[in-house]
Amino acid sequence: MNFKWLQYAGLAVLLMLCHAAFGQDTGASLLGVVHDGGGAAIGGATVEAANTATGAHTAATANGKGEYSLLNLQPGTYTLTVSSPGFSRYEQKGIRLDLNQHASQDAVLNVGQVQQTVSVDADVSGLDTVSSQVSDEVNGTSLRRLPLNARNPYQLVTLVPGFAGSTGDDYNSNSFSINGTRQGYTDVLVDGSPAGFPTVNGNSGIGVFPSIDAIGEYRVLAQNYAAEYGRTAGGIVNVVFKSGANQFHGTLFEFIRNSDLDANDYFSNLNKKPLPSFRRNQFGGVLTGPILRDRTFFLLSTELLRQNAFQSVTATVPTVAQRSGDFSETFGANGKLITIYNPFTTRANPSGGYIRDAFAGNIIPTNLMSGVASKAIAYYPLPNVTGNAITNANNYFANGSTITQTTAWDVRIDHVLNQKQKIFGRYSNRYYGSAPNPLFPAADAVAEGLINGEDYARGFTFGHTLTLNEKALIDTRLGFSRTLYNYANTSLGFQASTLGLPDTLDQAGGTPTFPVFSPAGYTGLGNNGNRHNAFMTYSLLSSLTYVRGAHTFKIGFDGRLIRVNDHESADASGNFSFGTNFTQGPDPNTASANTGSGIASMLLGIGTGDLIQAYKNDASQSYYLAEFLQDDWRITHKLTLNLGVRYDLDTPRTERYNRTNFFDPNVASPLSNQFAGTRGGLVFVGVNGQSRHQYNMDTNNVAPRFGFAYAATPTTVVHGGAAIVYGPSAQAAAGTVGPYGFRVQNTWVSSLDGITPYNTLDNPFPTGFQAPPGAAAGVLTGVGGQIEGAIRNTPTPYAEQWDLDVQQTITRDTTFELAYVANRARKQQQSREGGIDFDQLPVADLALGSHLNDSIANPFFVTITTGSLAAATTSRGQLLKQFPQYSSVLPLFLAGGNTQYDALQLRLNKRFNQGLQVQASYVWARNFDNGTTHQDSFNPMADFAVSSQDVRNRFVASYIYELPVGRGHAFGSHMSYWEDFIAGGWQVNGITTLQGGTPLQISASNTLSSLNFQTLYANTNFQNASLSGDIHKRLNKYFNTADFSQPAVFTLGNGPAYYNNLRAPGLDSTDLSLFKEVQAIERLRVQFRAEMFNAFNHVQFGSPDTKVTDASFGQITSQANSPRQIQFGLKLLF
């Protein structure tokens, strides 16, 4: 398809709509019918809504059926007046309109004189009679009073029924899920513009973090939202900054937290380790007001954070004896000596299989030790504490700290051009910096591999609203956001040759750093990472809203240009891992808890690893184009239908210099001349007649929406609906775009069969390094090693959703809601960079057993000059793989993930009234999916089971309570100033969360990794392994470990991906805040706050060790939640 034509077509649509702008509608609307006491419609009545904060008036005239519509009202509190000749004037005060709310309010006019006014107090229950969307609004009272650690506004998503996952840290994580979709599929809008961005690995980040005190409206759209919303299959977090008003308002705040009042975690107390010191100071202010009264308003906001988090770290480092090759005092957890076997003695066993010899005295001779390994191990600090009495683990202790700084500011200007036109602009700027201090002694710090990180986020949104008449308006948004990552390695410039590695490694990867050494069971050395990334989104929307009779139509166009510039290095000086497999025995294919050592394998210089040249260096972009039509049809005053359709198109990404490709499993390979049936390879874009686009475009993305709201009685409303929604496509711009050919991954071929040494660490890449060939090698690119590639036909992920709920008014300010919510997500990202390997050995061939290791003639010898296939012989298993010319074939952003979510959701919402607000929800849910990492890459649906993020039971309650004591309250309403100063103005607020644990996966030692099996599940006897009783007494045996075992060699485990009846510990947490507010002078209030997070210090124990071969299998050694933390705050409000 001609994409230039597509761009021009999109531009034409914009021109027809007369505006160029982006964003989702952030206003509200008020619809209703004017009639007399007998129910007869009153046509021609004048209807007016006045915003009590800004004084803005919006007027309309009722049609012949008495119907009126007030469109694009700024969220806030309104007074509605209705008048008509011959009737008394109707006035209703206190109508609260929230973000995206489409409210209904009928007016009854009584016959009388116009001068008479009938006043009615608004109903504050929140009963929704016109919309079917499943959503939750977080009002301003909750925003500014509920305790939020680090003042992260996105933590409020945890209050939403159907939430799972984590809101991450306080600056850029979008790792949560709503109603069962996978993490990262939730969109975030700020002032109608997208605030999210695609990260380099296909996840999603958040670039705009409004200060809590700068937020005007906050709503989470969970399901069945209007057609104007798209590119999300997991809900929308919609945030709007405050607008200024005719009066100046402001807030100055400072929050201080330090460890002097915090509790220590459970295991530190158990091991008598002191609480690390922590200091945080978070301060800033918000000011709003008029520039020109009734015309121009402003908001200024700034927030800064200065934090020093001290930390104590326990690590396992090699002992003096182990550094010299002496393992005669190295014991397993069972007290038995860990025997070290000599991999250089590996040979065929006359009885079948293979065998190797143990080292005499369990001591490695000096002449067999790697010179590189000996120098690298010297960078380990010496043990400085007594480790485990048996294993000597955790024998090093150090104190360190991480300094974190954030500086953010925002400015928003709102301006009324005339009665028909309004504009606004908002600019946000945020800096985040993090710098860890070393835990190793100064002389060894270069080997620690620390990263200094800096993030710069900027966002701009411009909005324009044109009211054509009282029935039609055009709403526009234009947005731009840019997030920049700079992550610098503290060992940058270190020369690998210092350790004795060949000097060709010094510059091979382009950014020399201390190499990575990762011996199993020990703390690793080094970190190869460096990163410079820029993520940009240009966003555009234009929509026309038109009211015709009982119909409210909205038609519009939504477009985004997404760009990702990614420059990263990884494994630039080598990444070397050392497992126990090369030093286990006597059968090298059999894992055992009492044979083999990672540090012994390192000393011998036998492991696995690679060195990557030009890891990531790309500039990709893609377009998102959508058109939508929505019709909200109020059939009767009781029944409203919400009908919509949207067409979504995520265009395939392109790379600025065509530095990308895709994997074609069926393309003819020249290597079929050497080995019959060889096929598959990388196909490069922009050459040999190929399009510049990495994927075939998915054009089949029509998304219908249907919903209804039926007011069965004045106090009961039934909502329901069904929708298809499309999420962000894996085809869009991202940092991982298929770099092979422009990246060279040089594999350390330490063995040709996985058990016998070949090239050692002292010269891991004897054939040297070659410059990346680009597209020159065609389908022969990367042969002999691992490749990654996009899959040409990758569809857009989507979800089929439906729901039914009943909303009931209990009291004037309280509603209860009972809902059934279902979600069937399809074609979700199953694999981003791993989890599935197309070059896995077919399961049926495992029946060959140890013969898979047989050495046979290599048909690719001479033709392939790098990697394990550069030798004259190879293993039988290698040639039985689907693509024997590669060591591994990893698909990028593979689509195929399926999720099945069903939930019963109960909500109680008591709006703030008479000093009390309560919002509570309980969710009973089931969530199944087929995971992301699979035991058999060719049968992912075999892993369809309970999801790793399945939360069966979850209860969340937030509450705000002003004690009824003091001036203006039930008790002490006539107190003196000083009496009120002491006794009045107190309030207690909190959030309580009770949640069941998530399912566990029991894994085994992956003895099939050399055959490209990505994971191996443990065998089970299918008994219920869960144990009952006090968890404190089960920390060393959380479940019955005897029910699981390591699968036999060359077999898969028979266990499921996750166990429904075996779950991690659940959560019981309460965050509390205690306020004292004092009226200092007429317009100045002072607020003192004490906030406690996990106030009752309930421990949520971490997941147990779930690897069946680990010495700590079944043991819980960590705390998942934070112990109690206390912070104090001071606010000045005027």
CSV table of C-alpha atoms in Angstrom, one decimal, residues 255-260 276-282 305-311 402-404:
chain,number,residue,atom,x,y,z
A,255,PHE,CA,6.9,16.6,52.9
A,256,ILE,CA,9.8,15.1,54.9
A,257,ARG,CA,10.4,11.4,55.4
A,258,ASN,CA,13.4,9.8,57.1
A,259,SER,CA,14.2,6.4,58.5
A,260,ASP,CA,14.2,7.5,62.1
A,276,PRO,CA,19.4,1.6,56.4
A,277,SER,CA,19.2,5.4,56.7
A,278,PHE,CA,16.8,7.2,54.3
A,279,ARG,CA,16.2,10.9,53.8
A,280,ARG,CA,13.5,12.4,51.5
A,281,ASN,CA,12.5,16.0,51.1
A,282,GLN,CA,9.6,16.7,48.6
A,305,LEU,CA,12.3,15.8,45.3
A,306,ARG,CA,15.7,15.3,47.0
A,307,GLN,CA,16.3,11.8,48.3
A,308,ASN,CA,19.2,9.8,49.7
A,309,ALA,CA,18.5,6.2,50.2
A,310,PHE,CA,21.1,4.4,52.1
A,311,GLN,CA,21.2,0.6,51.6
A,402,THR,CA,21.6,6.1,46.0
A,403,ILE,CA,21.0,9.8,45.5
A,404,THR,CA,17.8,10.7,43.6
